[in-house]
């Protein structure tokens, strides 16, 4: 397994600590399916974003003061006085959004191509764990500038734990270190916000180790059957990853330099005031779907459980989708339900953004308060309105109802549709091998027989 | 990398070599352009630089007394020297070329960092110095009447025993240079602006 190196120093070290052999094996020769599409770029892009977040974060922490009296001003000082402080902060702020974009695409790719299926279940579960850690890190980071949305976001999210019966209130007090979100809360959030990215880094290493056990999945979802199906990772995928990364960095740079606050909330430019809640509290865009699920259920405990379940269901995904065919490309029915799921997640994001009582008029592309709908329908009270209303020729659907329909689909997709599809779906014939599939898509010979779906399982 | 270069036809100077060189240069240039803002952010920020000068009222400092003020986070010594201290400082002056006072022609007192007292003060009775030992940055003693001032009546650094004279010149101990004279100007007879 040890590689031969020309440089005697490297050879000396490698003989005693085979780190270079390991790199040669896992990052250079590493046999990779030769048909990976650009959807496979987002793993390395997410890894790159983690590095960016750690680097900018370390330098921001050199200037930041975790104290309720100084936090907001120290961030303003970073923006105004620190050399390139504005750039570090905007890279970090927008970097969080870019990290989530990359990770969400990475997750949807995994669902579509069945990358979670045997033998990669543990790889998938570790990935969901990374998502959870990211969410905790992003939430605590958002509290640090100590603006209005920081403070009230922290209040609302920590209060979720008060839904737990009996011990809920004690847990919330423990999280706060007091009787409200205050200086002790800010201090511990800063400490944990600095710690967790390194925990994520460790879990990412485990994620990559688990990946390299069986190698990458691929758009056909069938296993590599020999050297003809694979190419070495370097230079083919290092170059492909770098190209994709370059394009992604252009996208990232657009936000940082041309719309740095577009993804944020204007209320967070007001210093935190524990005596006055902003009119409308919304999380950052990447939490909106989960927020919509929380609000869809009018009961406190059930709402919190549903929000938790929306992530938890991902952990058991490998045992919900039992179809032996991995790739969605060969599953016509699954494909439709999958894209509906993507659309529904967008709807959830939309529903999470607006006040639940409002009405969305899809044909007029506008959102109106319930009073407007009641007036259109000549009703005296908004209580008489239906959640879906044709008041005065205006078709409107209440935001909360929209969220509820989307929530039902979200859970149905995982808990009902996938298990049923596993039994009833007629899948398309699989290509004999990755090589055959590649040649066919370029006008090669006709396909007569098909490969077994999962040989390593 | 070398393994794959073999696939290119011909020995040296292939298109692939050119691409490697260009990609590596672009990556190196890009990395440097990204690293610079990070390094620069650690330099003094705008609000720190804005505090770089202070005004001090010296009307209350009697002959023989000294005060310490904080400038850029460091102590500045302002000593109202007695005629004896001025005379002691001048006595050990090196001889300079009258045409060019910066050129030392003789150094009878054996000063380690020879400077004339006149070159270190604007008004002989007011000696203004950065109170940081040039050895390793401690604050020398000698501002208070009860402090040890060393053999030369100036300042004595408690950390490693450097001794300075009544012009703040290093005379004994490990420090290599005289105490630094900051940039300053007398705005009135009783106000001095430092920095």
XYZ file of C-alpha atoms in Angstrom:
652
model
C 0.000 0.000 0.000
C 2.939 2.362 0.549
C 3.759 4.505 -2.439
C 7.306 5.203 -3.607
C 8.491 8.786 -3.410
C 11.571 10.279 -5.045
C 12.272 12.830 -2.314
C 14.395 11.110 0.385
C 12.998 13.298 3.205
C 9.430 12.411 2.242
C 10.472 8.758 1.964
C 12.070 8.885 5.442
C 8.938 10.390 7.012
C 6.556 8.177 5.035
C 8.317 5.027 6.207
C 7.705 6.017 9.831
C 4.390 7.875 9.437
C 2.695 6.913 6.144
C 0.843 10.194 5.815
C 2.082 10.783 2.263
C 1.119 7.282 1.210
C -2.275 7.890 2.693
C -2.720 11.148 0.782
C -1.451 9.566 -2.424
C -3.943 6.762 -1.956
C -6.972 8.770 -0.822
C -6.585 12.091 -2.645
C -4.535 11.237 -5.734
C -5.132 7.686 -6.988
C -8.527 7.373 -5.252
C -10.648 5.643 -7.933
C -13.767 7.684 -8.614
C -16.706 6.902 -10.924
C -15.986 8.493 -14.262
C -19.510 9.816 -14.762
C -19.909 12.238 -11.830
C -21.919 15.319 -12.778
C -21.586 18.842 -11.393
C -24.087 17.924 -8.677
C -21.142 16.091 -7.076
C -19.241 19.371 -6.655
C -21.187 20.571 -3.664
C -19.498 18.349 -1.098
C -16.121 19.922 -1.703
C -17.752 23.351 -1.988
C -19.312 22.830 1.448
C -15.899 21.815 2.796
C -14.397 24.951 1.314
C -17.119 27.101 2.912
C -16.357 25.508 6.304
C -12.729 26.609 5.890
C -13.792 30.124 4.901
C -16.086 30.356 7.917
C -13.364 29.177 10.303
C -10.744 31.541 8.839
C -12.959 34.645 8.781
C -14.403 33.686 12.163
C -11.014 33.463 13.857
C -10.070 36.921 12.587
C -13.445 38.404 13.538
C -13.114 36.965 17.047
C -9.902 38.971 17.426
C -12.004 42.148 17.231
C -15.314 41.103 18.781
C -16.386 41.703 22.405
C -18.889 39.198 23.844
C -20.616 41.524 26.292
C -24.163 42.899 26.118
C -22.887 46.475 26.488
C -20.169 46.200 23.856
C -21.111 43.447 21.381
C -23.187 45.605 19.009
C -20.642 48.429 19.034
C -17.709 46.075 18.581
C -19.370 44.738 15.432
C -19.931 48.296 14.188
C -16.267 49.003 14.938
C -15.322 45.982 12.812
C -17.435 47.455 10.012
C -16.045 50.990 10.241
C -12.577 51.021 11.781
C -10.882 47.636 11.473
C -8.842 47.273 8.278
C -10.951 45.196 5.858
C -13.246 44.431 8.804
C -16.279 45.029 6.581
C -14.975 42.393 4.191
C -14.271 39.802 6.888
C -17.715 40.309 8.348
C -19.589 40.229 5.044
C -17.613 37.126 4.002
C -18.654 35.481 7.273
C -22.281 36.670 7.202
C -22.916 35.679 3.592
C -20.618 32.680 3.967
C -23.179 31.129 6.310
C -25.819 31.415 3.575
C -23.446 30.009 0.948
C -22.552 27.114 3.264
C -26.239 26.263 3.650
C -26.891 26.584 -0.094
C -24.053 24.152 -0.805
C -25.173 21.742 1.908
C -28.852 21.813 0.912
C -27.958 21.072 -2.719
C -25.618 18.326 -1.464
C -28.483 16.804 0.567
C -31.043 16.971 -2.248
C -28.490 15.388 -4.585
C -28.060 12.594 -2.031
C -31.807 12.022 -1.886
C -32.281 12.085 -5.661
C -29.458 9.685 -6.505
C -30.036 7.425 -3.489
C -26.603 8.154 -2.033
C -27.950 7.287 1.431
C -28.695 3.681 0.495
C -26.645 0.638 1.476
C -23.748 0.526 1.966
C -23.624 4.305 2.621
C -26.212 4.594 5.427
C -23.688 5.633 8.069
C -22.118 8.166 5.695
C -25.568 9.700 5.314
C -26.296 9.697 9.052
C -22.983 11.425 9.779
C -23.962 14.003 7.163
C -27.294 14.707 8.873
C -25.339 15.116 12.107
C -23.195 17.752 10.362
C -26.389 19.539 9.303
C -27.611 19.591 12.914
C -24.272 20.948 14.147
C -24.328 23.588 11.406
C -27.791 24.699 12.451
C -26.730 25.068 16.085
C -23.585 26.963 15.065
C -25.440 29.290 12.693
C -28.088 30.049 15.296
C -25.556 30.932 17.989
C -23.485 32.983 15.557
C -26.538 35.014 14.626
C -26.969 35.994 18.286
C -23.469 37.480 18.585
C -24.012 40.912 16.884
C -26.638 41.503 19.575
C -29.139 43.243 17.347
C -32.894 43.060 17.837
C -33.281 39.927 15.708
C -30.284 38.323 17.467
C -31.844 38.847 20.857
C -35.400 37.869 19.990
C -34.285 34.971 17.822
C -32.299 33.676 20.785
C -35.303 34.167 23.053
C -37.707 32.342 20.745
C -35.413 29.435 19.905
C -34.286 28.800 23.485
C -37.938 28.946 24.539
C -38.629 25.990 22.249
C -37.148 23.835 24.995
C -39.800 25.067 27.425
C -42.239 22.872 25.490
C -40.652 19.818 27.109
C -43.003 18.645 29.879
C -41.960 18.975 33.546
C -38.282 19.932 33.083
C -38.727 22.384 30.192
C -38.501 25.585 32.203
C -35.469 24.391 34.141
C -33.706 23.554 30.876
C -34.416 27.013 29.480
C -33.061 28.657 32.643
C -29.981 26.480 32.327
C -29.494 27.516 28.687
C -29.841 31.198 29.586
C -27.764 31.160 32.753
C -30.364 33.561 34.146
C -34.008 34.492 33.912
C -33.838 35.865 30.385
C -31.414 35.947 27.469
C -28.650 38.136 28.884
C -24.904 38.492 29.261
C -24.263 34.902 30.434
C -26.208 33.647 27.401
C -24.168 35.800 25.029
C -20.911 34.626 26.598
C -21.690 30.932 26.345
C -23.029 31.314 22.801
C -19.752 32.945 21.797
C -17.772 30.157 23.419
C -19.829 27.455 21.698
C -19.918 29.293 18.378
C -16.120 29.188 18.399
C -16.023 25.535 19.450
C -18.629 23.923 17.202
C -16.987 24.622 13.807
C -14.016 22.537 14.934
C -16.398 19.800 16.039
C -17.958 20.019 12.555
C -14.483 19.770 11.049
C -13.876 16.563 13.017
C -17.189 15.077 11.923
C -16.434 16.080 8.317
C -13.207 14.061 8.529
C -15.269 11.057 9.680
C -17.753 11.783 6.850
C -14.928 11.647 4.297
C -13.476 8.491 5.869
C -16.884 6.831 5.577
C -17.171 8.085 1.974
C -13.828 6.587 0.992
C -14.833 3.162 2.277
C -17.048 2.546 -0.781
C -16.310 5.650 -2.825
C -18.709 8.120 -4.346
C -22.125 7.163 -5.616
C -22.774 8.320 -9.204
C -25.641 9.442 -11.458
C -26.465 5.879 -12.508
C -26.482 4.649 -8.920
C -24.782 1.384 -9.891
C -21.449 0.286 -8.466
C -18.072 0.554 -10.154
C -17.246 -2.882 -11.554
C -13.619 -2.408 -12.443
C -10.954 0.008 -13.599
C -12.880 0.784 -16.789
C -15.576 2.471 -14.675
C -13.270 4.730 -12.679
C -10.738 7.495 -13.115
C -8.204 8.718 -10.520
C -9.446 11.562 -8.360
C -6.443 13.657 -9.313
C -6.308 15.407 -11.733
C -9.772 14.693 -13.130
C -11.931 15.589 -10.152
C -9.558 18.038 -8.526
C -9.867 20.080 -11.721
C -13.607 19.601 -11.965
C -14.004 20.565 -8.299
C -11.826 23.632 -8.762
C -13.807 24.775 -11.780
C -17.106 24.385 -9.908
C -15.620 26.088 -6.890
C -14.562 29.024 -9.067
C -18.095 29.448 -10.389
C -19.506 29.159 -6.871
C -17.027 31.750 -5.585
C -18.251 34.200 -8.248
C -21.770 33.685 -6.919
C -20.519 34.141 -3.332
C -18.556 37.257 -4.271
C -21.641 38.734 -5.898
C -23.473 38.677 -2.561
C -20.486 39.850 -0.531
C -19.636 42.814 -2.737
C -22.930 43.815 -4.341
C -25.707 42.783 -1.949
C -24.036 42.139 1.412
C -27.105 42.712 3.571
C -29.763 41.438 1.152
C -29.961 38.045 2.877
C -30.151 39.552 6.378
C -32.906 41.245 8.342
C -32.927 45.065 8.710
C -34.098 44.725 12.332
C -30.705 43.353 13.258
C -29.179 46.784 12.671
C -31.067 47.974 15.765
C -29.261 47.215 19.054
C -30.953 44.537 21.168
C -33.709 45.835 23.416
C -35.021 43.297 25.954
C -38.087 45.491 26.567
C -39.425 45.646 23.024
C -40.022 42.796 20.563
C -39.862 43.603 16.832
C -43.205 43.451 15.067
C -42.319 40.433 12.953
C -39.724 37.873 13.949
C -38.258 35.755 11.170
C -35.184 33.550 11.150
C -32.540 33.624 8.434
C -33.706 32.149 5.099
C -32.035 28.778 5.706
C -34.210 28.142 8.778
C -37.504 29.309 7.224
C -38.790 25.852 6.159
C -38.326 24.504 9.694
C -39.893 27.638 11.138
C -42.922 27.153 8.859
C -43.308 23.561 10.084
C -43.131 24.803 13.682
C -45.851 27.386 13.079
C -48.082 25.036 11.095
C -49.067 23.205 14.237
C -51.002 25.351 16.691
C -49.967 23.254 19.706
C -46.666 24.222 21.360
C -45.239 20.792 22.154
C -46.469 19.153 18.947
C -45.085 22.043 16.891
C -41.642 21.687 18.439
C -41.753 17.909 17.989
C -42.765 18.303 14.330
C -39.856 20.650 13.728
C -37.480 18.177 15.371
C -39.039 15.326 13.402
C -38.450 17.137 10.108
C -34.707 16.633 10.683
C -34.993 13.341 12.549
C -36.794 11.756 9.605
C -33.618 12.229 7.557
C -31.707 9.983 9.973
C -33.979 7.024 9.163
C -34.247 7.796 5.438
C -32.139 4.730 4.453
C -34.812 2.505 6.015
C -37.776 4.411 4.566
C -36.708 4.222 0.930
C -36.200 0.484 0.378
C -36.198 0.602 -3.408
C -33.218 -1.433 -4.657
C -32.598 1.129 -7.407
C -30.502 3.995 -6.089
C -30.641 6.618 -8.795
C -33.794 8.686 -9.350
C -32.876 8.741 -13.031
C -34.306 5.206 -13.322
C -37.330 5.829 -11.090
C -40.010 7.716 -13.056
C -42.542 8.012 -10.224
C -39.970 8.852 -7.563
C -38.624 11.601 -9.803
C -41.969 13.407 -9.805
C -42.432 13.122 -6.059
C -38.848 14.265 -5.512
C -39.243 17.471 -7.511
C -42.534 18.074 -5.733
C -40.589 17.818 -2.456
C -38.106 20.435 -3.674
C -41.014 22.687 -4.648
C -42.726 22.062 -1.288
C -39.556 23.031 0.578
C -39.573 26.293 -1.375
C -43.234 26.781 -0.385
C -42.315 26.117 3.259
C -39.572 28.727 3.000
C -42.099 31.170 1.590
C -44.665 30.331 4.291
C -42.062 30.778 7.020
C -41.270 34.271 5.817
C -44.719 35.866 6.236
C -47.140 36.345 9.118
C -49.378 33.239 9.376
C -52.721 35.092 9.346
C -52.052 36.819 6.005
C -53.415 35.629 2.700
C -51.350 34.833 -0.353
C -53.011 35.666 -3.663
C -51.047 33.431 -6.071
C -52.633 34.810 -9.226
C -51.993 38.385 -8.204
C -48.531 37.639 -6.750
C -49.241 39.525 -3.561
C -49.789 39.035 0.147
C -52.639 40.815 1.933
C -53.770 41.026 5.556
C -56.940 39.082 6.502
C -58.875 42.346 6.939
C -58.459 43.004 3.215
C -59.892 39.601 2.352
C -62.810 40.098 4.752
C -63.613 43.460 3.173
C -63.501 41.930 -0.313
C -65.948 39.231 0.801
C -68.218 41.793 2.564
C -67.728 39.979 5.861
C -67.930 41.827 9.139
C -65.205 39.812 10.870
C -62.055 38.024 9.750
C -63.222 35.056 11.836
C -65.822 34.215 9.205
C -63.128 33.846 6.498
C -62.208 30.407 5.199
C -58.494 29.489 5.045
C -58.909 29.229 1.284
C -61.104 32.022 0.039
C -62.535 33.327 -3.225
C -63.488 36.645 -1.684
C -64.794 39.006 -4.381
C -63.073 37.125 -7.192
C -59.701 37.104 -5.401
C -58.369 33.619 -4.857
C -56.395 33.634 -1.602
C -54.834 31.040 0.630
C -53.862 31.764 4.209
C -50.113 31.500 4.884
C -50.620 29.100 7.798
C -52.788 26.822 5.632
C -50.195 26.885 2.888
C -47.581 25.879 5.471
C -49.818 23.113 6.769
C -50.389 21.611 3.329
C -46.652 21.749 2.638
C -45.860 20.214 6.037
C -48.215 17.331 5.350
C -46.520 16.682 2.003
C -43.042 16.945 3.555
C -43.767 14.191 6.073
C -45.874 12.157 3.643
C -42.986 12.080 1.183
C -40.684 10.422 3.702
C -43.132 8.360 5.762
C -45.720 7.263 3.183
C -44.653 7.900 -0.418
C -41.113 6.513 -0.203
C -42.087 3.232 1.544
C -44.958 2.694 -0.910
C -42.812 3.520 -3.950
C -40.287 0.967 -2.736
C -42.975 -1.666 -3.213
C -45.058 -0.503 -6.146
C -42.798 1.523 -8.424
C -41.819 0.037 -11.805
C -38.251 1.183 -12.308
C -36.495 1.523 -15.660
C -33.812 -1.010 -16.657
C -30.380 -0.115 -15.356
C -27.348 0.086 -17.649
C -24.911 -2.829 -17.485
C -22.128 -0.690 -16.139
C -21.065 2.910 -15.659
C -18.920 2.574 -18.763
C -21.852 1.342 -20.833
C -24.066 4.154 -19.561
C -21.460 6.744 -20.466
C -20.971 5.322 -23.955
C -24.707 5.042 -24.575
C -25.389 8.624 -23.685
C -22.889 9.494 -26.412
C -24.648 7.462 -29.086
C -23.190 4.018 -28.339
C -24.833 0.634 -28.837
C -28.305 -0.286 -27.631
C -28.854 -1.694 -24.149
C -30.151 -5.215 -23.971
C -29.788 -6.330 -20.381
C -29.544 -4.556 -17.061
C -27.292 -4.636 -14.033
C -28.235 -5.643 -10.527
C -29.023 -2.538 -8.527
C -26.883 -2.889 -5.425
C -24.211 -5.533 -5.489
C -22.322 -4.413 -2.425
C -25.411 -4.220 -0.276
C 1.262 15.781 -11.319
C 4.390 14.625 -13.113
C 2.747 11.290 -13.951
C 0.085 12.901 -16.051
C 2.414 15.315 -17.787
C 3.968 12.284 -19.472
C 0.865 11.860 -21.592
C 1.640 15.145 -23.339
C 3.646 14.702 -26.551
C 7.279 15.860 -26.584
C 9.629 16.424 -23.675
C 9.634 19.882 -21.980
C 7.537 22.942 -22.745
C 4.212 21.332 -23.521
C 0.839 23.011 -23.478
C 0.129 21.152 -20.267
C 3.233 22.608 -18.595
C 2.029 26.038 -19.621
C -1.433 25.362 -18.159
C 0.095 24.114 -14.891
C 2.222 27.219 -14.642
C -0.674 29.556 -15.387
C -3.053 27.798 -12.956
C -0.462 27.775 -10.213
C 0.317 31.480 -10.732
C -3.364 32.385 -10.717
C -3.882 30.358 -7.526
C -0.822 31.917 -5.858
C -1.878 35.427 -6.820
C -5.456 34.821 -5.691
C -4.338 33.356 -2.372
C -2.065 36.328 -1.714
C -4.913 38.732 -2.547
C -7.118 36.940 -0.023
C -4.492 36.604 2.696
C -3.612 40.302 2.677
C -6.955 41.607 4.094
C -6.756 39.002 6.862
C -3.242 40.088 7.875
C -4.114 43.755 7.476
C -7.092 43.410 9.806
C -4.635 42.723 12.635
C -2.882 46.095 12.151
C -4.053 49.091 14.215
C -7.595 50.014 13.231
C -8.941 53.460 12.405
C -10.176 54.152 15.922
C -6.803 53.198 17.402
C -4.885 55.445 15.005
C -7.273 58.311 15.729
C -6.049 58.362 19.339
C -2.434 58.954 18.349
C -1.933 62.417 19.867
C -2.675 63.919 23.285
C -2.365 67.354 24.917
C -0.831 67.650 28.376
C -1.082 70.596 30.802
C 2.342 70.927 32.454
C 1.681 74.118 34.437
C 1.503 72.203 37.745
C 4.817 70.386 37.419
C 7.376 72.063 39.716
C 11.131 72.065 39.186
C 12.476 68.616 40.155
C 9.101 66.946 39.707
C 8.043 64.518 36.991
C 4.707 63.291 35.661
C 3.768 60.225 33.645
C 1.052 60.402 31.003
C -0.344 57.648 28.778
C 0.167 58.028 25.038
C -0.685 55.232 22.567
C -0.987 52.897 25.523
C 2.558 53.636 26.668
C 3.873 55.850 29.511
C 5.461 59.173 28.580
C 7.804 60.743 31.148
C 7.736 64.543 31.458
C 10.456 65.738 33.856
C 10.924 69.367 34.907
C 14.691 69.200 35.319
C 16.718 71.102 37.947
C 19.740 73.180 36.785
C 22.009 70.534 38.359
C 20.385 67.759 36.304
C 20.757 69.812 33.124
C 24.411 70.467 33.938
C 25.042 66.784 34.664
C 23.476 65.836 31.324
C 25.523 68.407 29.390
C 28.751 67.382 31.160
C 28.621 63.922 29.533
C 27.670 65.178 26.053
C 29.689 63.790 23.163
C 31.545 66.353 21.019
C 29.904 67.030 17.686
C 30.999 68.621 14.460
C 29.821 72.284 14.741
C 28.928 72.285 11.054
C 26.795 69.174 11.351
C 25.606 68.400 14.914
C 24.633 64.861 13.899
C 28.264 63.843 13.372
C 29.982 62.741 16.604
C 33.677 63.532 16.703
C 34.474 62.399 20.270
C 32.682 60.506 23.021
C 34.659 61.071 26.270
C 31.903 59.740 28.556
C 31.764 56.486 26.578
C 28.039 56.705 25.791
C 26.618 53.561 24.221
C 24.175 55.522 22.054
C 25.868 58.935 21.908
C 23.525 61.927 21.620
C 23.890 65.465 22.918
C 21.435 66.638 25.541
C 20.499 69.560 23.283
C 19.380 67.165 20.553
C 17.039 65.425 23.002
C 15.123 68.444 24.324
C 13.313 71.442 22.897
C 13.507 73.439 26.144
C 16.381 72.369 28.444
C 14.187 72.318 31.595
C 11.594 69.957 30.039
C 12.766 66.438 29.264
C 10.056 64.396 27.502
C 10.666 60.687 26.907
C 8.799 57.489 26.086
C 9.051 55.652 29.425
C 9.795 52.245 27.960
C 13.169 50.599 28.577
C 14.860 49.893 25.230
C 15.907 46.469 26.477
C 12.653 44.486 26.778
C 9.946 47.072 27.312
C 9.602 47.490 31.083
C 8.824 50.896 32.607
C 11.954 52.260 34.368
C 11.708 53.678 37.919
C 12.690 57.267 38.727
C 9.539 59.299 38.280
C 8.805 59.542 42.013
C 11.196 61.124 44.494
C 11.299 57.849 46.454
C 12.209 55.746 43.394
C 15.747 54.458 42.814
C 17.272 56.461 39.956
C 20.505 54.556 39.393
C 24.068 55.836 39.500
C 23.453 58.601 36.951
C 20.396 60.211 38.601
C 18.017 59.460 35.749
C 16.028 56.220 35.640
C 16.624 52.676 36.762
C 14.865 49.727 35.143
C 13.890 47.109 37.744
C 13.608 44.286 35.233
C 17.260 43.870 34.187
C 19.042 46.781 35.835
C 19.499 49.229 32.960
C 20.470 52.724 34.139
C 19.684 55.979 32.357
C 21.117 59.455 33.018
C 19.351 62.808 33.425
C 18.997 63.051 29.657
C 17.485 59.560 29.438
C 20.634 58.131 27.808
C 21.583 54.526 28.486
C 24.680 54.349 30.711
C 24.769 50.874 32.228
C 22.979 47.543 31.918
C 21.717 45.533 28.961
C 19.571 48.141 27.133
C 21.054 49.072 23.729
C 19.556 52.532 23.104
C 18.695 55.794 24.839
C 15.079 56.303 25.949
C 13.097 57.371 22.882
C 12.085 61.017 22.498
C 8.517 61.169 21.141
C 7.310 63.675 18.604
C 6.031 66.670 20.579
C 5.481 70.418 20.386
C 4.902 73.154 22.944
C 1.549 74.649 21.990
C 1.813 77.287 24.764
C 4.277 77.657 27.638
C 2.168 75.331 29.748
C 0.674 72.926 27.187
C 2.536 70.274 25.234
C 1.070 68.182 22.447
C 2.510 64.694 22.190
C 2.242 62.759 18.934
